[in-house]
mmCIF file of C-alpha atoms and ligand atoms in Angstrom:
data_model
loop_
_atom_site.group_PDB
_atom_site.id
_atom_site.type_symbol
_atom_site.label_atom_id
_atom_site.label_comp_id
_atom_site.label_asym_id
_atom_site.label_seq_id
_atom_site.Cartn_x
_atom_site.Cartn_y
_atom_site.Cartn_z
ATOM 1 C CA MET A 1 125.146 112.628 85.242
ATOM 2 C CA ILE A 2 121.956 110.554 85.292
ATOM 3 C CA PRO A 3 120.596 111.475 88.732
ATOM 4 C CA ILE A 4 118.917 109.001 91.049
ATOM 5 C CA THR A 5 115.693 110.974 90.622
ATOM 6 C CA ARG A 6 114.409 114.334 89.469
ATOM 7 C CA PRO A 7 111.129 115.872 90.663
ATOM 8 C CA VAL A 8 108.509 116.633 88.018
ATOM 9 C CA VAL A 9 108.112 120.393 88.566
ATOM 10 C CA GLY A 10 107.736 123.309 86.177
ATOM 11 C CA ASP A 11 106.206 126.699 85.484
ATOM 12 C CA GLN A 12 102.862 125.799 87.045
ATOM 13 C CA GLU A 13 104.490 125.127 90.416
ATOM 14 C CA VAL A 14 106.437 128.404 90.108
ATOM 15 C CA ALA A 15 103.232 130.339 89.337
ATOM 16 C CA ALA A 16 101.311 128.651 92.170
ATOM 17 C CA ALA A 17 104.040 129.428 94.724
ATOM 18 C CA ALA A 18 104.381 133.003 93.445
ATOM 19 C CA ALA A 19 100.636 133.604 93.769
ATOM 20 C CA VAL A 20 100.748 132.578 97.429
ATOM 21 C CA ILE A 21 103.750 134.805 98.102
ATOM 22 C CA ARG A 22 101.942 137.761 96.481
ATOM 23 C CA SER A 23 98.820 137.051 98.547
ATOM 24 C CA GLY A 24 100.637 137.894 101.798
ATOM 25 C CA TRP A 25 99.390 134.712 103.580
ATOM 26 C CA LEU A 26 102.447 132.480 103.591
ATOM 27 C CA THR A 27 101.989 129.995 106.414
ATOM 28 C CA GLN A 28 99.309 127.330 106.928
ATOM 29 C CA GLY A 29 95.994 128.642 105.608
ATOM 30 C CA ALA A 30 93.450 128.104 102.851
ATOM 31 C CA LYS A 31 95.879 126.405 100.431
ATOM 32 C CA VAL A 32 96.870 123.804 103.042
ATOM 33 C CA ALA A 33 93.171 123.023 103.600
ATOM 34 C CA GLU A 34 92.661 122.693 99.823
ATOM 35 C CA PHE A 35 95.700 120.405 99.486
ATOM 36 C CA GLU A 36 94.394 118.256 102.360
ATOM 37 C CA ARG A 37 91.023 117.895 100.600
ATOM 38 C CA ALA A 38 92.754 116.902 97.349
ATOM 39 C CA VAL A 39 94.912 114.178 98.954
ATOM 40 C CA CYS A 40 91.992 112.988 101.072
ATOM 41 C CA ALA A 41 89.784 112.574 97.981
ATOM 42 C CA TYR A 42 92.578 110.875 96.032
ATOM 43 C CA VAL A 43 93.324 108.188 98.628
ATOM 44 C CA GLY A 44 89.692 107.808 99.716
ATOM 45 C CA ALA A 45 90.238 108.735 103.374
ATOM 46 C CA GLY A 46 87.866 110.492 105.757
ATOM 47 C CA HIS A 47 90.321 113.176 106.903
ATOM 48 C CA ALA A 48 93.774 114.486 105.970
ATOM 49 C CA VAL A 49 96.119 116.632 108.054
ATOM 50 C CA ALA A 50 99.166 118.214 106.396
ATOM 51 C CA THR A 51 102.466 118.505 108.255
ATOM 52 C CA SER A 52 105.955 119.886 107.711
ATOM 53 C CA SER A 53 107.401 116.422 106.888
ATOM 54 C CA CYS A 54 106.545 112.752 107.057
ATOM 55 C CA THR A 55 108.804 112.416 110.102
ATOM 56 C CA ALA A 56 106.633 115.022 111.852
ATOM 57 C CA ALA A 57 103.528 113.190 110.591
ATOM 58 C CA LEU A 58 104.741 109.878 112.050
ATOM 59 C CA HIS A 59 105.517 111.477 115.404
ATOM 60 C CA LEU A 60 102.107 113.187 115.564
ATOM 61 C CA ALA A 61 100.306 110.030 114.418
ATOM 62 C CA LEU A 62 101.944 107.968 117.159
ATOM 63 C CA VAL A 63 100.989 110.572 119.772
ATOM 64 C CA ALA A 64 97.397 110.664 118.463
ATOM 65 C CA ALA A 65 97.337 106.841 118.551
ATOM 66 C CA GLY A 66 98.106 107.054 122.268
ATOM 67 C CA VAL A 67 101.717 105.858 122.069
ATOM 68 C CA GLY A 68 103.956 107.153 124.846
ATOM 69 C CA PRO A 69 106.754 106.326 127.299
ATOM 70 C CA GLY A 70 106.942 102.650 128.269
ATOM 71 C CA ASP A 71 105.164 101.504 125.102
ATOM 72 C CA GLU A 72 106.514 99.275 122.352
ATOM 73 C CA VAL A 73 105.912 99.870 118.648
ATOM 74 C CA ILE A 74 106.458 96.983 116.228
ATOM 75 C CA CYS A 75 108.128 98.122 112.995
ATOM 76 C CA PRO A 76 110.674 96.936 110.436
ATOM 77 C CA SER A 77 114.344 97.808 110.834
ATOM 78 C CA LEU A 78 114.663 97.783 107.037
ATOM 79 C CA SER A 79 113.447 101.346 106.511
ATOM 80 C CA PHE A 80 114.627 104.918 106.479
ATOM 81 C CA ILE A 81 115.806 105.919 109.948
ATOM 82 C CA ALA A 82 112.864 108.342 110.357
ATOM 83 C CA THR A 83 110.508 105.400 111.023
ATOM 84 C CA ALA A 84 112.270 104.426 114.240
ATOM 85 C CA ASN A 85 113.230 107.997 115.166
ATOM 86 C CA ALA A 86 109.522 108.895 115.289
ATOM 87 C CA VAL A 87 108.934 106.059 117.774
ATOM 88 C CA LEU A 88 111.731 107.377 120.001
ATOM 89 C CA HIS A 89 110.431 110.963 119.637
ATOM 90 C CA ALA A 90 107.104 109.668 121.011
ATOM 91 C CA GLY A 91 108.993 108.270 124.027
ATOM 92 C CA ALA A 92 108.351 104.635 123.045
ATOM 93 C CA THR A 93 110.668 101.773 122.059
ATOM 94 C CA PRO A 94 110.823 100.336 118.539
ATOM 95 C CA VAL A 95 110.591 96.545 118.399
ATOM 96 C CA PHE A 96 112.217 95.606 115.116
ATOM 97 C CA VAL A 97 111.007 92.560 113.226
ATOM 98 C CA ASP A 98 112.255 90.951 110.043
ATOM 99 C CA ILE A 99 111.026 91.353 106.477
ATOM 100 C CA GLU A 100 109.803 89.177 103.629
ATOM 101 C CA PRO A 101 112.837 89.028 101.320
ATOM 102 C CA ALA A 102 110.831 89.238 98.072
ATOM 103 C CA THR A 103 108.881 92.422 98.888
ATOM 104 C CA LEU A 104 111.342 93.966 101.403
ATOM 105 C CA ASN A 105 108.265 94.694 103.562
ATOM 106 C CA ILE A 106 107.591 93.697 107.165
ATOM 107 C CA ASP A 107 106.757 90.017 107.682
ATOM 108 C CA ALA A 108 103.213 89.882 109.116
ATOM 109 C CA ARG A 109 103.921 86.539 110.849
ATOM 110 C CA ALA A 110 106.862 88.119 112.664
ATOM 111 C CA VAL A 111 104.606 90.988 113.757
ATOM 112 C CA GLU A 112 102.196 88.681 115.568
ATOM 113 C CA ALA A 113 105.073 86.867 117.275
ATOM 114 C CA ALA A 114 106.498 90.167 118.581
ATOM 115 C CA ILE A 115 103.346 91.357 120.375
ATOM 116 C CA THR A 116 103.760 91.743 124.144
ATOM 117 C CA PRO A 117 101.590 93.347 126.861
ATOM 118 C CA ARG A 118 103.543 96.582 126.221
ATOM 119 C CA THR A 119 102.790 96.707 122.489
ATOM 120 C CA ALA A 120 100.860 99.917 121.792
ATOM 121 C CA CYS A 121 100.959 100.096 118.007
ATOM 122 C CA ILE A 122 101.967 98.299 114.811
ATOM 123 C CA MET A 123 103.864 100.401 112.301
ATOM 124 C CA PRO A 124 104.310 98.773 108.878
ATOM 125 C CA VAL A 125 106.247 100.582 106.132
ATOM 126 C CA ASP A 126 105.185 100.517 102.465
ATOM 127 C CA GLN A 127 108.788 100.249 101.408
ATOM 128 C CA LEU A 128 109.957 101.814 98.130
ATOM 129 C CA GLY A 129 106.347 102.283 97.008
ATOM 130 C CA LEU A 130 104.934 98.765 97.467
ATOM 131 C CA ALA A 131 102.194 98.417 100.092
ATOM 132 C CA ALA A 132 103.003 96.091 102.990
ATOM 133 C CA ASP A 133 100.565 93.244 103.664
ATOM 134 C CA ILE A 134 98.158 95.688 105.301
ATOM 135 C CA ASP A 135 95.210 93.263 105.244
ATOM 136 C CA ALA A 136 97.127 90.685 107.296
ATOM 137 C CA ILE A 137 98.560 93.339 109.620
ATOM 138 C CA GLY A 138 95.131 94.961 110.060
ATOM 139 C CA ALA A 139 93.646 91.584 111.020
ATOM 140 C CA ILE A 140 96.390 91.044 113.638
ATOM 141 C CA ALA A 141 95.868 94.573 114.983
ATOM 142 C CA ARG A 142 92.103 94.039 115.312
ATOM 143 C CA ARG A 143 92.637 90.718 117.117
ATOM 144 C CA HIS A 144 94.880 92.463 119.654
ATOM 145 C CA GLY A 145 92.998 95.790 119.810
ATOM 146 C CA LEU A 146 95.982 97.766 118.495
ATOM 147 C CA PRO A 147 96.109 100.830 116.212
ATOM 148 C CA VAL A 148 98.116 100.683 112.964
ATOM 149 C CA VAL A 149 100.242 103.706 112.007
ATOM 150 C CA GLU A 150 101.263 103.025 108.421
ATOM 151 C CA ASP A 151 104.494 104.653 107.251
ATOM 152 C CA ALA A 152 103.543 105.249 103.625
ATOM 153 C CA ALA A 153 106.224 107.902 103.065
ATOM 154 C CA PRO A 154 107.125 106.467 99.635
ATOM 155 C CA ALA A 155 103.723 105.035 98.725
ATOM 156 C CA LEU A 156 101.236 107.673 97.582
ATOM 157 C CA GLY A 157 99.275 105.951 94.792
ATOM 158 C CA ALA A 158 100.002 102.399 95.986
ATOM 159 C CA ASN A 159 97.082 99.998 96.312
ATOM 160 C CA VAL A 160 95.804 96.990 98.216
ATOM 161 C CA GLY A 161 93.244 95.427 95.926
ATOM 162 C CA ALA A 162 90.771 98.094 94.891
ATOM 163 C CA ARG A 163 91.661 100.410 97.800
ATOM 164 C CA ARG A 164 94.397 103.006 97.949
ATOM 165 C CA VAL A 165 97.053 103.280 100.638
ATOM 166 C CA GLY A 166 95.822 106.053 102.934
ATOM 167 C CA SER A 167 92.384 104.527 103.404
ATOM 168 C CA LEU A 168 93.452 101.276 105.069
ATOM 169 C CA SER A 169 95.037 101.870 108.487
ATOM 170 C CA THR A 170 94.139 103.764 111.645
ATOM 171 C CA LEU A 171 96.554 106.499 110.548
ATOM 172 C CA THR A 172 98.686 106.691 107.376
ATOM 173 C CA CYS A 173 101.629 109.048 106.856
ATOM 174 C CA PHE A 174 102.943 110.280 103.486
ATOM 175 C CA SER A 175 106.053 112.254 102.513
ATOM 176 C CA PHE A 176 106.383 115.000 99.900
ATOM 177 C CA HIS A 177 110.196 115.126 99.969
ATOM 178 C CA PRO A 178 111.593 115.567 96.421
ATOM 179 C CA ARG A 179 112.625 111.883 96.306
ATOM 180 C CA LYS A 180 108.964 110.904 96.689
ATOM 181 C CA VAL A 181 106.204 110.473 94.084
ATOM 182 C CA ILE A 182 105.038 114.090 94.328
ATOM 183 C CA THR A 183 106.756 116.883 96.196
ATOM 184 C CA THR A 184 106.204 120.104 98.106
ATOM 185 C CA GLY A 185 109.958 120.576 98.728
ATOM 186 C CA GLU A 186 109.486 119.180 102.234
ATOM 187 C CA GLY A 187 106.125 118.120 103.602
ATOM 188 C CA GLY A 188 103.946 115.338 104.930
ATOM 189 C CA MET A 189 100.309 114.306 105.352
ATOM 190 C CA ILE A 190 98.390 112.072 107.750
ATOM 191 C CA THR A 191 95.159 110.454 106.612
ATOM 192 C CA THR A 192 92.669 108.795 108.934
ATOM 193 C CA GLY A 193 89.047 107.745 109.104
ATOM 194 C CA ASP A 194 88.817 108.831 112.754
ATOM 195 C CA GLU A 195 87.375 112.325 113.167
ATOM 196 C CA GLY A 196 88.513 112.672 116.785
ATOM 197 C CA MET A 197 92.103 111.775 115.924
ATOM 198 C CA ALA A 198 92.051 114.192 112.975
ATOM 199 C CA ALA A 199 90.919 117.026 115.263
ATOM 200 C CA ARG A 200 93.679 116.215 117.782
ATOM 201 C CA LEU A 201 96.279 116.067 114.997
ATOM 202 C CA ARG A 202 95.173 119.485 113.678
ATOM 203 C CA SER A 203 95.506 120.946 117.135
ATOM 204 C CA LEU A 204 98.829 119.267 118.016
ATOM 205 C CA ARG A 205 100.557 120.320 114.775
ATOM 206 C CA SER A 206 100.086 123.975 115.721
ATOM 207 C CA HIS A 207 101.057 124.081 119.422
ATOM 208 C CA ALA A 208 97.661 122.603 120.410
ATOM 209 C CA ALA A 209 96.080 126.049 120.023
ATOM 210 C CA SER A 210 92.306 125.950 120.463
ATOM 211 C CA THR A 211 91.750 127.962 117.237
ATOM 212 C CA SER A 212 93.819 128.260 114.070
ATOM 213 C CA ASP A 213 95.588 131.385 112.789
ATOM 214 C CA LEU A 214 93.164 131.460 109.876
ATOM 215 C CA ALA A 215 90.099 131.303 112.150
ATOM 216 C CA ARG A 216 91.488 134.122 114.337
ATOM 217 C CA HIS A 217 92.257 136.164 111.216
ATOM 218 C CA GLY A 218 88.694 135.741 109.943
ATOM 219 C CA SER A 219 87.008 136.317 113.299
ATOM 220 C CA ALA A 220 84.958 139.518 113.753
ATOM 221 C CA ALA A 221 85.118 139.222 117.550
ATOM 222 C CA PRO A 222 88.310 139.065 119.654
ATOM 223 C CA ASP A 223 89.461 135.437 119.687
ATOM 224 C CA PHE A 224 91.795 134.502 122.570
ATOM 225 C CA GLU A 225 93.125 131.032 121.877
ATOM 226 C CA GLU A 226 94.032 128.585 124.643
ATOM 227 C CA TYR A 227 96.804 125.973 124.807
ATOM 228 C CA ARG A 228 95.430 122.916 126.608
ATOM 229 C CA GLU A 229 98.360 120.579 126.035
ATOM 230 C CA VAL A 230 101.961 120.798 124.842
ATOM 231 C CA GLY A 231 101.951 120.696 121.044
ATOM 232 C CA TYR A 232 104.418 121.193 118.205
ATOM 233 C CA ASN A 233 105.063 123.430 115.238
ATOM 234 C CA TYR A 234 104.640 120.859 112.452
ATOM 235 C CA ARG A 235 102.772 123.188 110.081
ATOM 236 C CA MET A 236 103.014 123.044 106.309
ATOM 237 C CA THR A 237 103.091 126.442 104.573
ATOM 238 C CA ASP A 238 100.578 127.631 101.966
ATOM 239 C CA ILE A 239 103.526 128.003 99.556
ATOM 240 C CA GLN A 240 104.219 124.269 99.847
ATOM 241 C CA ALA A 241 100.526 123.371 99.608
ATOM 242 C CA ALA A 242 100.063 125.437 96.437
ATOM 243 C CA ILE A 243 102.923 123.467 94.851
ATOM 244 C CA GLY A 244 101.341 120.257 96.157
ATOM 245 C CA LEU A 245 98.012 121.045 94.487
ATOM 246 C CA VAL A 246 99.726 121.291 91.088
ATOM 247 C CA GLN A 247 101.563 118.070 91.878
ATOM 248 C CA VAL A 248 98.300 116.241 92.657
ATOM 249 C CA ASP A 249 97.149 117.101 89.118
ATOM 250 C CA ARG A 250 100.325 115.474 87.785
ATOM 251 C CA LEU A 251 100.079 112.410 90.036
ATOM 252 C CA GLU A 252 98.396 109.911 87.712
ATOM 253 C CA GLY A 253 100.821 110.742 84.879
ATOM 254 C CA ILE A 254 103.826 110.413 87.209
ATOM 255 C CA LEU A 255 102.621 107.064 88.551
ATOM 256 C CA ALA A 256 101.960 105.692 85.050
ATOM 257 C CA GLU A 257 105.425 106.653 83.796
ATOM 258 C CA ARG A 258 107.166 105.319 86.917
ATOM 259 C CA ARG A 259 105.320 102.032 86.503
ATOM 260 C CA ARG A 260 106.247 101.839 82.800
ATOM 261 C CA LEU A 261 109.926 102.498 83.514
ATOM 262 C CA GLY A 262 109.959 100.075 86.460
ATOM 263 C CA LEU A 263 108.486 97.226 84.436
ATOM 264 C CA ARG A 264 110.866 98.028 81.568
ATOM 265 C CA TYR A 265 113.841 97.765 83.964
ATOM 266 C CA ASN A 266 112.429 94.468 85.243
ATOM 267 C CA THR A 267 112.458 93.043 81.705
ATOM 268 C CA LEU A 268 115.899 94.413 80.830
ATOM 269 C CA LEU A 269 117.544 93.274 84.089
ATOM 270 C CA ALA A 270 115.935 89.835 84.367
ATOM 271 C CA GLY A 271 118.578 87.230 85.219
ATOM 272 C CA LEU A 272 121.265 89.839 85.957
ATOM 273 C CA VAL A 273 120.044 91.011 89.375
ATOM 274 C CA VAL A 274 117.000 90.318 91.568
ATOM 275 C CA THR A 275 114.362 92.827 90.462
ATOM 276 C CA PRO A 276 111.406 94.256 92.461
ATOM 277 C CA VAL A 277 108.109 92.373 92.371
ATOM 278 C CA ASP A 278 104.413 93.056 92.827
ATOM 279 C CA ALA A 279 102.698 91.233 95.694
ATOM 280 C CA PRO A 280 99.275 89.573 95.453
ATOM 281 C CA GLY A 281 96.745 92.415 94.999
ATOM 282 C CA ARG A 282 99.471 95.055 95.444
ATOM 283 C CA GLU A 283 101.215 96.776 92.534
ATOM 284 C CA HIS A 284 104.664 98.315 92.915
ATOM 285 C CA THR A 285 104.714 102.074 92.274
ATOM 286 C CA PHE A 286 108.551 102.055 91.955
ATOM 287 C CA GLN A 287 108.974 105.195 94.078
ATOM 288 C CA SER A 288 112.545 103.924 94.157
ATOM 289 C CA TYR A 289 113.865 101.199 91.878
ATOM 290 C CA CYS A 290 115.791 98.789 94.093
ATOM 291 C CA VAL A 291 117.708 95.736 92.859
ATOM 292 C CA ARG A 292 119.497 93.063 94.820
ATOM 293 C CA LEU A 293 123.001 92.141 93.653
ATOM 294 C CA PRO A 294 123.994 88.473 93.484
ATOM 295 C CA ASP A 295 127.139 89.240 95.518
ATOM 296 C CA ALA A 296 126.845 91.871 98.265
ATOM 297 C CA ALA A 297 130.614 92.233 98.534
ATOM 298 C CA ARG A 298 130.759 93.679 95.018
ATOM 299 C CA ARG A 299 128.294 96.514 95.730
ATOM 300 C CA PRO A 300 130.879 99.272 96.353
ATOM 301 C CA ALA A 301 132.716 98.380 93.111
ATOM 302 C CA VAL A 302 129.461 98.233 91.140
ATOM 303 C CA MET A 303 128.375 101.635 92.476
ATOM 304 C CA ALA A 304 131.829 103.080 91.673
ATOM 305 C CA HIS A 305 131.672 101.651 88.136
ATOM 306 C CA LEU A 306 128.283 103.268 87.490
ATOM 307 C CA ALA A 307 129.453 106.564 88.999
ATOM 308 C CA ALA A 308 132.422 106.524 86.591
ATOM 309 C CA ARG A 309 129.898 106.134 83.741
ATOM 310 C CA GLY A 310 127.981 109.191 85.011
ATOM 311 C CA ILE A 311 125.191 107.223 86.675
ATOM 312 C CA ALA A 312 124.079 107.951 90.233
ATOM 313 C CA THR A 313 123.152 105.060 92.528
ATOM 314 C CA ARG A 314 122.399 104.763 96.221
ATOM 315 C CA ARG A 315 122.621 101.905 98.669
ATOM 316 C CA GLY A 316 119.216 100.212 98.994
ATOM 317 C CA VAL A 317 117.246 100.427 102.205
ATOM 318 C CA MET A 318 119.155 100.652 105.499
ATOM 319 C CA ALA A 319 118.927 98.347 108.488
ATOM 320 C CA ILE A 320 118.189 100.848 111.245
ATOM 321 C CA HIS A 321 119.400 98.581 114.061
ATOM 322 C CA LEU A 322 122.893 98.552 112.511
ATOM 323 C CA GLU A 323 123.243 102.359 112.384
ATOM 324 C CA PRO A 324 125.510 103.883 115.066
ATOM 325 C CA ALA A 325 122.598 105.747 116.698
ATOM 326 C CA TYR A 326 120.776 102.446 117.272
ATOM 327 C CA ARG A 327 123.470 99.765 117.584
ATOM 328 C CA GLY A 328 123.998 100.328 121.297
ATOM 329 C CA ARG A 329 120.263 100.146 121.989
ATOM 330 C CA PHE A 330 119.856 96.722 120.388
ATOM 331 C CA PRO A 331 123.053 94.744 121.085
ATOM 332 C CA GLY A 332 122.868 91.226 119.707
ATOM 333 C CA LEU A 333 119.654 91.796 117.722
ATOM 334 C CA SER A 334 119.766 89.574 114.633
ATOM 335 C CA LEU A 335 117.403 90.083 111.685
ATOM 336 C CA PRO A 336 118.916 87.893 108.935
ATOM 337 C CA GLU A 337 116.642 88.901 106.030
ATOM 338 C CA THR A 338 116.915 92.593 106.918
ATOM 339 C CA GLU A 339 120.706 92.434 107.203
ATOM 340 C CA SER A 340 121.063 90.529 103.930
ATOM 341 C CA ALA A 341 118.813 93.013 102.066
ATOM 342 C CA ALA A 342 120.587 96.024 103.565
ATOM 343 C CA ALA A 343 123.950 94.661 102.419
ATOM 344 C CA SER A 344 123.023 93.642 98.881
ATOM 345 C CA THR A 345 120.457 96.146 97.593
ATOM 346 C CA MET A 346 121.111 99.169 95.437
ATOM 347 C CA LEU A 347 118.903 101.904 93.930
ATOM 348 C CA LEU A 348 119.072 102.755 90.229
ATOM 349 C CA PRO A 349 117.904 106.018 88.623
ATOM 350 C CA LEU A 350 114.206 106.110 87.819
ATOM 351 C CA PHE A 351 112.158 109.259 87.198
ATOM 352 C CA PRO A 352 109.618 110.489 84.647
ATOM 353 C CA GLY A 353 111.479 112.177 81.836
ATOM 354 C CA MET A 354 114.637 110.046 82.064
ATOM 355 C CA GLY A 355 113.697 108.381 78.787
ATOM 356 C CA ASP A 356 114.391 104.906 77.509
ATOM 357 C CA ALA A 357 117.878 105.779 76.195
ATOM 358 C CA ALA A 358 119.128 106.772 79.656
ATOM 359 C CA GLN A 359 117.579 103.627 81.081
ATOM 360 C CA ASP A 360 119.380 101.528 78.449
ATOM 361 C CA GLU A 361 122.650 103.242 79.474
ATOM 362 C CA VAL A 362 122.080 102.271 83.118
ATOM 363 C CA VAL A 363 121.367 98.664 82.150
ATOM 364 C CA ALA A 364 124.467 98.467 79.938
ATOM 365 C CA ALA A 365 126.689 99.919 82.673
ATOM 366 C CA LEU A 366 125.306 97.485 85.247
ATOM 367 C CA ARG A 367 125.839 94.574 82.853
ATOM 368 C CA GLU A 368 129.455 95.722 82.355
ATOM 369 C CA ALA A 369 129.998 96.117 86.110
ATOM 370 C CA LEU A 370 128.703 92.640 86.860
ATOM 371 C CA GLY A 371 130.782 91.403 83.929
HETATM 372 C C1 LIG B 401 110.003 104.950 104.889
HETATM 373 C C2 LIG B 401 110.204 106.399 105.199
HETATM 374 N N1 LIG B 401 109.676 106.911 106.317
HETATM 375 C C3 LIG B 401 109.820 108.216 106.624
HETATM 376 C C4 LIG B 401 110.519 109.083 105.812
HETATM 377 C C5 LIG B 401 110.688 110.503 106.225
HETATM 378 O O1 LIG B 401 110.061 111.413 105.355
HETATM 379 P P1 LIG B 401 110.369 112.971 105.459
HETATM 380 O O2 LIG B 401 111.673 113.216 104.776
HETATM 381 O O3 LIG B 401 109.211 113.619 104.723
HETATM 382 O O4 LIG B 401 110.385 113.346 106.887
HETATM 383 C C6 LIG B 401 111.079 108.590 104.634
HETATM 384 C C7 LIG B 401 111.845 109.493 103.752
HETATM 385 O O5 LIG B 401 112.723 109.130 103.037
HETATM 386 C C8 LIG B 401 110.923 107.207 104.312
HETATM 387 O O6 LIG B 401 111.460 106.686 103.204
#
């Protein structure tokens, strides 16, 4: 079977995890701090705060941005369900807006039109590894005095001009799930330029304790921590962070190979399906390779045909407002571009190490299926 993806992990990750286990300090500690510094330096942010997942990161980021009950958060419906779940976890209401069909990212013009007196935050998603139009969204946010929480779960390494995603918005959240560019098994990270927000995030992720475990461990004097607000356990472990540090060293190589394979698919599939595109000043990192079929109704048959040839596929991005958990909350909501993309898109295998021969097999099978 050609899988949809395969993480790039090996003996170095095994050795790094084993060293942490042997050290006796397994939960959040020095390795998490080192991993935060590495990601922070890579994206060019002021501060980075590791979490147990990107979903946890999004929830914390919204809380730190001051989002709470009664507030509205503008976000795309065309995303993984975690985007909107985080808004509900924060007690706020997602306000879904439509996408630009070419990039599958939130339409900045629709964002401005959706702002109301209750809007507390704008939450763009850098879908499938292509940055949203963060410059336009940032300008709208500044005009209205709103924070931007960027869901960059799939987009470590993506750029807007000369700047990297992670250095652009009030708060940016990344995922290290194995389907993402680099992995820690599960894990997330928030980057921000705001020192006060970073301090609050660090506190909130560990029950809002006034001092960390590591500080108490290293303290010569008795250290009685206080809990001044209700926080969460969203900690990353040092085992995960040690794996993440090895992964950061692999990042440039992974990104280069993903880009090569993505562009190669684009050439081989031109004219057969609609292929992913770069946007002005923004290069696609192909965290997932998503095509749009000419006829949405044929998608199940196409996916079945590829599966019979030993090739894994997935539906493309979901429309959150059409999922059972959300349908009842948004009766009658119509987002034509989102609904069309959700019905007609499909992910193809793409991962470093798949090789050109496997890619040729996928292309041949898709050509056959579309007959
Ligand atoms: C756009 C988006 N947001 C959030 C998430 C959630 O990430 P995690 O699995 O790390 O919680 C994902 C994961 O697939 C995602 O694609």
